[in-house]
PDB file of C-alpha atoms in Angstrom:
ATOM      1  CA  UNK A 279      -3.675 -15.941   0.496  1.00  0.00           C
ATOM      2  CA  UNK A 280      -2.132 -17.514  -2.194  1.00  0.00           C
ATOM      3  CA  UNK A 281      -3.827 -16.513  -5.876  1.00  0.00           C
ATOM      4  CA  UNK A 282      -5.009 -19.898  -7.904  1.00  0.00           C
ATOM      5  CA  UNK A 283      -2.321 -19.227 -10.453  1.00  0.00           C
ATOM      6  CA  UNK A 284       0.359 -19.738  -7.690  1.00  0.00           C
ATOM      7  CA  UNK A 285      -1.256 -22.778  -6.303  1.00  0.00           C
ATOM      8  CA  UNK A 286      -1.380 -24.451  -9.321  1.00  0.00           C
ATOM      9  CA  UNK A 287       0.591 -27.321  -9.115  1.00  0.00           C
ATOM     10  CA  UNK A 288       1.653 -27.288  -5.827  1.00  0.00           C
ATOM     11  CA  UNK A 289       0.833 -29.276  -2.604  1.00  0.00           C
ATOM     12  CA  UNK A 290      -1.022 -28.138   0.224  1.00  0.00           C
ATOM     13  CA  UNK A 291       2.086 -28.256   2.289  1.00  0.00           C
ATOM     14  CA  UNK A 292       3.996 -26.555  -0.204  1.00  0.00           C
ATOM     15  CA  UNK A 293       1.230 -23.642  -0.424  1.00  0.00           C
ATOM     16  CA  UNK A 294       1.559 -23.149   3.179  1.00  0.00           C
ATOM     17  CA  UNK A 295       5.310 -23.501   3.358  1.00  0.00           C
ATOM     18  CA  UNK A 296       5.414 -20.464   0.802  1.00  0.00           C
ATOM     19  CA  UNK A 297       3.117 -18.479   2.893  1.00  0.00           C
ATOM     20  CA  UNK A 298       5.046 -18.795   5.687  1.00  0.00           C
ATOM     21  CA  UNK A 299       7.541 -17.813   3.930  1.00  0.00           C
ATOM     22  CA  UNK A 300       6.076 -14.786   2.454  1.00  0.00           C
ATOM     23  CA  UNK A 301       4.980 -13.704   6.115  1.00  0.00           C
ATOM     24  CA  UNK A 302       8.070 -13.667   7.697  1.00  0.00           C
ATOM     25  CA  UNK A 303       9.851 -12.036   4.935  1.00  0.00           C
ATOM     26  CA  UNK A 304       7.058  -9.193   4.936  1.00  0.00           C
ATOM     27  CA  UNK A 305       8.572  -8.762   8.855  1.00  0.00           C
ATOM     28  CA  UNK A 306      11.714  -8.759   8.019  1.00  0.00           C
ATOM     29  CA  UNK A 307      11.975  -6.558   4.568  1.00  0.00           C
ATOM     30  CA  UNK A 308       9.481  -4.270   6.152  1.00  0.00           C
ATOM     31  CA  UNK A 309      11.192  -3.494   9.294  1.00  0.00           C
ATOM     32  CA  UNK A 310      15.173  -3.709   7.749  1.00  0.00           C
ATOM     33  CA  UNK A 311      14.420  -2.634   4.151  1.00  0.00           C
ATOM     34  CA  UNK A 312      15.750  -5.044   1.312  1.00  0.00           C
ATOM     35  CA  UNK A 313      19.522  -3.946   1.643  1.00  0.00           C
ATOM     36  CA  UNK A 314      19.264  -4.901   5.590  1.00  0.00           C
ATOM     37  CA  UNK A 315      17.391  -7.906   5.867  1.00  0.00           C
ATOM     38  CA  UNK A 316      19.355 -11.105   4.911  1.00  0.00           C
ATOM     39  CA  UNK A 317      18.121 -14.956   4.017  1.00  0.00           C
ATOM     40  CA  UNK A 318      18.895 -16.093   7.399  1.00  0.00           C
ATOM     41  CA  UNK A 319      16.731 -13.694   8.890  1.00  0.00           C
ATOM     42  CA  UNK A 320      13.639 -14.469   6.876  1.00  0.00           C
ATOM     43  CA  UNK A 321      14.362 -18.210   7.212  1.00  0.00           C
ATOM     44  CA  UNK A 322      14.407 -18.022  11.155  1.00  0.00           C
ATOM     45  CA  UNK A 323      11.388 -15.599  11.243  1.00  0.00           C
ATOM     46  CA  UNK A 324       9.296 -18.636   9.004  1.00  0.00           C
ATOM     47  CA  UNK A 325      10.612 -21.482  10.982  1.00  0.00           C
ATOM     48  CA  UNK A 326      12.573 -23.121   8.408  1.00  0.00           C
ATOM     49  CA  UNK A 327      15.993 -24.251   7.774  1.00  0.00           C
ATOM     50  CA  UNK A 328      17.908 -22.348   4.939  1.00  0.00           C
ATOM     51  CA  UNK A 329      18.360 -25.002   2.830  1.00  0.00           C
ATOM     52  CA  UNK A 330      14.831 -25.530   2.873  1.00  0.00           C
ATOM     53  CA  UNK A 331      13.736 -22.230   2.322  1.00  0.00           C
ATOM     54  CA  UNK A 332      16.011 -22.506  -1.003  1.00  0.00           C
ATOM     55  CA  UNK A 333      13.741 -25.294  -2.065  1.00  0.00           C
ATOM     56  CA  UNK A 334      10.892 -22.513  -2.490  1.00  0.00           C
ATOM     57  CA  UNK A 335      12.917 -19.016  -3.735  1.00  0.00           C
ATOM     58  CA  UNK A 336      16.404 -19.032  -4.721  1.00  0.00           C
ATOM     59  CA  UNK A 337      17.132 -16.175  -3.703  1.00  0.00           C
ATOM     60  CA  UNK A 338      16.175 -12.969  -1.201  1.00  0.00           C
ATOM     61  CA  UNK A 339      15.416 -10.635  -4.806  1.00  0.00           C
ATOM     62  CA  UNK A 340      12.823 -13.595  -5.712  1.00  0.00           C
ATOM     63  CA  UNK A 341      10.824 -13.537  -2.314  1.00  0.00           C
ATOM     64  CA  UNK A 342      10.775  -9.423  -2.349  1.00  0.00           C
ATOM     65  CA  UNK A 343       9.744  -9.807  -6.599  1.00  0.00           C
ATOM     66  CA  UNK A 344       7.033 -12.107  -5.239  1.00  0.00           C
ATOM     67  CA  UNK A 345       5.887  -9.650  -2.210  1.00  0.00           C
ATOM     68  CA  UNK A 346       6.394  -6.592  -4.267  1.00  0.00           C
ATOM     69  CA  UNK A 347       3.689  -8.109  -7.310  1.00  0.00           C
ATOM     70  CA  UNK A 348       1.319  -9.223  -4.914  1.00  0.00           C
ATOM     71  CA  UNK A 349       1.561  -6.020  -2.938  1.00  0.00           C
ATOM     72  CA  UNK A 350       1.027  -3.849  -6.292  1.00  0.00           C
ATOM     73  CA  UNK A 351      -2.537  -5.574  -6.631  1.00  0.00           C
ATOM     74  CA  UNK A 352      -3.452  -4.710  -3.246  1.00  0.00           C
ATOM     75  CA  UNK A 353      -2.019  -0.858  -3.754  1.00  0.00           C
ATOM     76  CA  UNK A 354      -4.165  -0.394  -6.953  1.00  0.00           C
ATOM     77  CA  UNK A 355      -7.294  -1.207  -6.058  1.00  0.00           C
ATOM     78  CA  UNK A 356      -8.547   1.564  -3.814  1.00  0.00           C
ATOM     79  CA  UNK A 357      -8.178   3.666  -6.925  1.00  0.00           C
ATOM     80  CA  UNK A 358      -9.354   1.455  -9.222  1.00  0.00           C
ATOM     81  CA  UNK A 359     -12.416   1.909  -7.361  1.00  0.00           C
ATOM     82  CA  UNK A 360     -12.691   5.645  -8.440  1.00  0.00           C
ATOM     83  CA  UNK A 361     -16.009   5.665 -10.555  1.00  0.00           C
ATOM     84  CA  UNK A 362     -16.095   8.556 -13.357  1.00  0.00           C
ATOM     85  CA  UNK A 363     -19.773   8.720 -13.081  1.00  0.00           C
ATOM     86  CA  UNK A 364     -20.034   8.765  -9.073  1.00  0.00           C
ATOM     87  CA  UNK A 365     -20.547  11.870  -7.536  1.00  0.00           C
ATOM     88  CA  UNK A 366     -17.120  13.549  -7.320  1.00  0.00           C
ATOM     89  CA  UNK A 367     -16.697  14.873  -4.163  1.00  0.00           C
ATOM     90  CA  UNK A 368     -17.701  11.579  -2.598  1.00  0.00           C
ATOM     91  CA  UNK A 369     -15.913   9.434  -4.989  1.00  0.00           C
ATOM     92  CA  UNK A 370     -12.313  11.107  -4.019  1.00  0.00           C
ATOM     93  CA  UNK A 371     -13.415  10.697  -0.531  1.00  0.00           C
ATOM     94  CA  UNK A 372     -14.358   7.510  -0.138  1.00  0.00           C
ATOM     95  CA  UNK A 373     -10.764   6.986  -2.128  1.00  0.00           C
ATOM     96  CA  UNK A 374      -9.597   8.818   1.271  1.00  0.00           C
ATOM     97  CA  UNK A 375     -11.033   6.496   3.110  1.00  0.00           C
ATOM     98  CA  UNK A 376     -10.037   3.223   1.606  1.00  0.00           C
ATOM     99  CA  UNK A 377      -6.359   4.288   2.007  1.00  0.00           C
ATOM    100  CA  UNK A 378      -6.518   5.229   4.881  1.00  0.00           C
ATOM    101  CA  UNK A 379      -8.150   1.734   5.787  1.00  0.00           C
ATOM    102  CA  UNK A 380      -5.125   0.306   3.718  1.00  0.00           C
ATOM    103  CA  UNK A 381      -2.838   2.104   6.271  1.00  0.00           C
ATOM    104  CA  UNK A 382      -4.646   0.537   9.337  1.00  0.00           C
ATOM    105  CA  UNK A 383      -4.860  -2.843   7.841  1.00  0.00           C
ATOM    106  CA  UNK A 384      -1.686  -3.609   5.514  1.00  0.00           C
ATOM    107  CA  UNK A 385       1.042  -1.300   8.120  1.00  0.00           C
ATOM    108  CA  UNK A 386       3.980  -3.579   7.041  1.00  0.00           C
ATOM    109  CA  UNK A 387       2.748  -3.700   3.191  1.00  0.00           C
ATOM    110  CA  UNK A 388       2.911   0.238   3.574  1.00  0.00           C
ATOM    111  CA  UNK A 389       6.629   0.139   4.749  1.00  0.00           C
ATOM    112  CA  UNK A 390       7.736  -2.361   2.550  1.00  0.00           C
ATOM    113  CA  UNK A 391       6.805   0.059  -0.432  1.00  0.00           C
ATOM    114  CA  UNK A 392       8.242   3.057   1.283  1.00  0.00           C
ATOM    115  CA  UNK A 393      11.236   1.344   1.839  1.00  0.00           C
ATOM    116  CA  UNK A 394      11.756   0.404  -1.741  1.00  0.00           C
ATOM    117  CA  UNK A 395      11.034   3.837  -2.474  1.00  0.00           C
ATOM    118  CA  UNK A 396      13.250   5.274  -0.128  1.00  0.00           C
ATOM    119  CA  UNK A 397      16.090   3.127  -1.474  1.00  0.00           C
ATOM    120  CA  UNK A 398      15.388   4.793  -5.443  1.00  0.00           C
ATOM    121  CA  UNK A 399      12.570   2.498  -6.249  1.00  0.00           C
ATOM    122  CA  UNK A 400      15.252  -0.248  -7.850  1.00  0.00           C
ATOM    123  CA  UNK A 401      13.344  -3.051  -7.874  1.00  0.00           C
ATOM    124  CA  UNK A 402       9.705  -1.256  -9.091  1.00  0.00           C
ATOM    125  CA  UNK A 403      10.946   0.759 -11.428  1.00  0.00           C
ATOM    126  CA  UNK A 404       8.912  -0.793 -14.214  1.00  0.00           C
ATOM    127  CA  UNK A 405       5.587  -1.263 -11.985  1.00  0.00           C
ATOM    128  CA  UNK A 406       5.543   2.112 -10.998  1.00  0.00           C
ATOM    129  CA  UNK A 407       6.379   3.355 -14.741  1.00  0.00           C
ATOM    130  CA  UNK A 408       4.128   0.658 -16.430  1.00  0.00           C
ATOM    131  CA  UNK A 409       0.979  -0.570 -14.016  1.00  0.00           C
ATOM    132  CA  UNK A 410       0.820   2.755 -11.687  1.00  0.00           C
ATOM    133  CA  UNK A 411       1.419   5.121 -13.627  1.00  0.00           C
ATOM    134  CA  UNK A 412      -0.796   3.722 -16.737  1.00  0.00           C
ATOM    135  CA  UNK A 413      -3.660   3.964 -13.778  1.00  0.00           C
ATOM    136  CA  UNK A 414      -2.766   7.380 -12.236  1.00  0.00           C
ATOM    137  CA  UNK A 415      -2.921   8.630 -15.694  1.00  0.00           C
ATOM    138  CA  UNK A 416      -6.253   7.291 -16.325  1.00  0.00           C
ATOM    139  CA  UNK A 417      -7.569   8.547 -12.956  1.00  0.00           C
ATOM    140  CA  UNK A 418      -5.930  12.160 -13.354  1.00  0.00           C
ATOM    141  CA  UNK A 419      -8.206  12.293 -16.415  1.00  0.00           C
ATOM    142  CA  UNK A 420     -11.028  11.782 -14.590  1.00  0.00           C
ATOM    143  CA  UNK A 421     -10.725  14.065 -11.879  1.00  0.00           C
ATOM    144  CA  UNK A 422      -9.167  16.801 -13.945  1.00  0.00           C
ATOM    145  CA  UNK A 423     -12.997  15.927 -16.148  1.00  0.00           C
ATOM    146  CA  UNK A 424     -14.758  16.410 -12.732  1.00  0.00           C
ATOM    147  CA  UNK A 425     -12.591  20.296 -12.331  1.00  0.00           C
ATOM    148  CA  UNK A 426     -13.534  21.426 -15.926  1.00  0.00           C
ATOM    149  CA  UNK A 427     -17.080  21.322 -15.193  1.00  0.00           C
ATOM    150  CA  UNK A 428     -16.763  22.808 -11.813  1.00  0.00           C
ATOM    151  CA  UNK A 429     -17.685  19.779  -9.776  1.00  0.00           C
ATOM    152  CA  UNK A 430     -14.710  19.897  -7.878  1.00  0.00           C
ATOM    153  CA  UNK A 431     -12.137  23.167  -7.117  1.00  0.00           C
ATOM    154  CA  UNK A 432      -9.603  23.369  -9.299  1.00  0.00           C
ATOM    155  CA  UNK A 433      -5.758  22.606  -8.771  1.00  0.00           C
ATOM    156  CA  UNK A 434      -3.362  19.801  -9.823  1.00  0.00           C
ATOM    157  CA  UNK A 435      -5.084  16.508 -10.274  1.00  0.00           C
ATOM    158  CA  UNK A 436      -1.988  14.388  -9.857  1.00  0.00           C
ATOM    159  CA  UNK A 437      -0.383  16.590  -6.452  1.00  0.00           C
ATOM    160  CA  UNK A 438      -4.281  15.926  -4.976  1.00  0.00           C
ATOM    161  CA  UNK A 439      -3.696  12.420  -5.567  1.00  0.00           C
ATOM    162  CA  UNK A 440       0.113  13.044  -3.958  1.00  0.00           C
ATOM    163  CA  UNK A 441      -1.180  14.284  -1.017  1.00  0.00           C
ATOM    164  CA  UNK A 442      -3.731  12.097  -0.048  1.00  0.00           C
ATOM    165  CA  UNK A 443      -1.333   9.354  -0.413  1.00  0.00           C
ATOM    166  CA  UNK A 444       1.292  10.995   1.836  1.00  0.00           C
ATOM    167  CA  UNK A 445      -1.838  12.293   4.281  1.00  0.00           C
ATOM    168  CA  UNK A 446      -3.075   8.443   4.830  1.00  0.00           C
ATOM    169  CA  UNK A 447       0.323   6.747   3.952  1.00  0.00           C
ATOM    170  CA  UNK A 448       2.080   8.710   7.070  1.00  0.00           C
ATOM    171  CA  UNK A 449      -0.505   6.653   9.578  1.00  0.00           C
ATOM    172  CA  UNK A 450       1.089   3.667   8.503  1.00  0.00           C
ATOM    173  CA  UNK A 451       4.880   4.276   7.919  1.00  0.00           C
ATOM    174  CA  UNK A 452       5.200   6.490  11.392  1.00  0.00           C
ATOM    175  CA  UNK A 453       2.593   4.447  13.310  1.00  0.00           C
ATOM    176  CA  UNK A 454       5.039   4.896  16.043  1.00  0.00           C
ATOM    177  CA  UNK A 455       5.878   8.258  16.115  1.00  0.00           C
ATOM    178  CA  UNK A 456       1.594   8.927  15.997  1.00  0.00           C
ATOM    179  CA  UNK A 457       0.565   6.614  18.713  1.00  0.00           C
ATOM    180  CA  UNK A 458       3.468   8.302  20.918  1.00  0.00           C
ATOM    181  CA  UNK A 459       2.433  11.604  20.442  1.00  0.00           C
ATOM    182  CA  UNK A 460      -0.938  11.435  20.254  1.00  0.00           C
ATOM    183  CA  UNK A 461      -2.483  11.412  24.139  1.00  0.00           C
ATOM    184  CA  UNK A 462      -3.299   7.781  25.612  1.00  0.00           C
ATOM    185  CA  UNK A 463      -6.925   8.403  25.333  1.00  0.00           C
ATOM    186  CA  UNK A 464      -6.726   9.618  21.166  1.00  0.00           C
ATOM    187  CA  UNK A 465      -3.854   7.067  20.126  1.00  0.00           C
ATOM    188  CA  UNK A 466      -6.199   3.678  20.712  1.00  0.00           C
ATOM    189  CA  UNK A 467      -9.173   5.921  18.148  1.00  0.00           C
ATOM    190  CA  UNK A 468      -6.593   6.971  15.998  1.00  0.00           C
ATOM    191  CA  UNK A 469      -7.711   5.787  12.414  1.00  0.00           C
ATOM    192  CA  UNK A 470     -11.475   6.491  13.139  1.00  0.00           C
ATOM    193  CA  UNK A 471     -10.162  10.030  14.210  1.00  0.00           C
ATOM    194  CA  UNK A 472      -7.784  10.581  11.208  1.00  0.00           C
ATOM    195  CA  UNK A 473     -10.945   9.767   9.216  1.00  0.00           C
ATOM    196  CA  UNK A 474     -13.204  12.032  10.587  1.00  0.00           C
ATOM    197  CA  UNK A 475     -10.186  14.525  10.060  1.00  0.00           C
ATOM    198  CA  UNK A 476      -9.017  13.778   6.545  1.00  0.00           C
ATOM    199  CA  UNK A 477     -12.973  13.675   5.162  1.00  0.00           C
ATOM    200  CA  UNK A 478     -13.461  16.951   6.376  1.00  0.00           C
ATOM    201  CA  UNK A 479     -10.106  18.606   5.291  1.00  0.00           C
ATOM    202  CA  UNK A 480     -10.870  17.192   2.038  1.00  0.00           C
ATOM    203  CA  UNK A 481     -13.836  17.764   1.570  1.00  0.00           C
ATOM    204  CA  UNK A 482     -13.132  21.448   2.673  1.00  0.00           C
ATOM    205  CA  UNK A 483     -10.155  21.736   0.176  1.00  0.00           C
ATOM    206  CA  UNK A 484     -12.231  20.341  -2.975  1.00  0.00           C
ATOM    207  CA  UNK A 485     -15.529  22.290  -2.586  1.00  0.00           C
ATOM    208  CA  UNK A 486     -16.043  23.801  -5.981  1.00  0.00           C
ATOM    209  CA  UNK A 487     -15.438  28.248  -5.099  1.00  0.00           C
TER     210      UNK A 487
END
């Protein structure tokens, strides 16, 4: 959906032209990475001629700058949503949670950032050193807060964060690989079963001793 600031100005056509624009180059850049996917491929995926695809973005870095800002909004928020005065052990799990509803809802969001990343993080550099990392910061604080008063066991507050990003980040950048090994009658409950799994792991792992 396109924010108010972007649609300011701008036709209805023209709003849904860029959408469909936006779409097709999320399939595209998330399934060849930026260095594989080319303009021609993002303009056939949308429907459009190249030339008119030009009259929106100039260029394939300004339709991955545009996906890449959007997508950082959408990243932050499920810890942005870590309250210092909820109850810890529930806060960090229902922070669990929302990823791993993240990975089940925005798959092709997830591999378009682990493709970037993949590739040396070139074109988020400064979003991951400036808007991330001001907020992991900020959060680390908080839980490391939560260990020194022995509401939560202690370890490293920014590897906990690590791994439940690569724990609920895997269901969505090897979707593939899970639903074929998983049997036929686990791979259709798969989320609602990595749930059930991750909350209890976690919670497991950050009971105070």
């Amino acid at each position: 959906m396109a924010k108010a600031s972007e649609a300011k100005g701008k036709t209805r056509i023209q709003i849904e032209k860029t959408e469909k624009i936006l779409a097709a180059a999320l399939d595209v850049f998330s399934t060849y990475g930026f260095r594989g996917s080319t303009i021609d491929q993002v303009a056939q995926q949308a429907g459009l001629s190249k030339p008119n695809l030009f009259y929106y973005y100039d260029s394939k870095d300004a339709i991955h700058a545009e996906l890449i800002e959007r997508l950082l909004y959408i990243w932050l928020d499920p810890l942005h949503q870590l309250n210092p005065e909820g109850e810890p052990i529930e806060e960090i799990c229902a922070y669990v949670r929302r990823k791993l509803e993240m990975a089940r809802d925005y798959p092709r969001e997830s591999r378009l950032f682990a493709n970037e990343i993949l590739q040396g993080a070139p074109r988020i550099k400064s979003l991951i050193a400036g808007p991330l990392k001001s907020l992991v910061d900020e959060k680390t604080v908080v839980i490391q807060g939560w260990m020194n008063e022995g509401k939560v066991a202690d370890t490293d507050p920014y590897h906990l964060l690590f791994s439940i990003w690569s724990t609920t980040q895997h269901y969505a950048d090897f979707d593939s690989q899970v639903q074929t090994l998983l049997p036929a009658d686990k791979s259709k409950d798969r989320f609602k079963e990595a749930a059930a799994y991750l909350d209890r792991m976690f919670r497991k792992s950050l009971a105070p001793e």
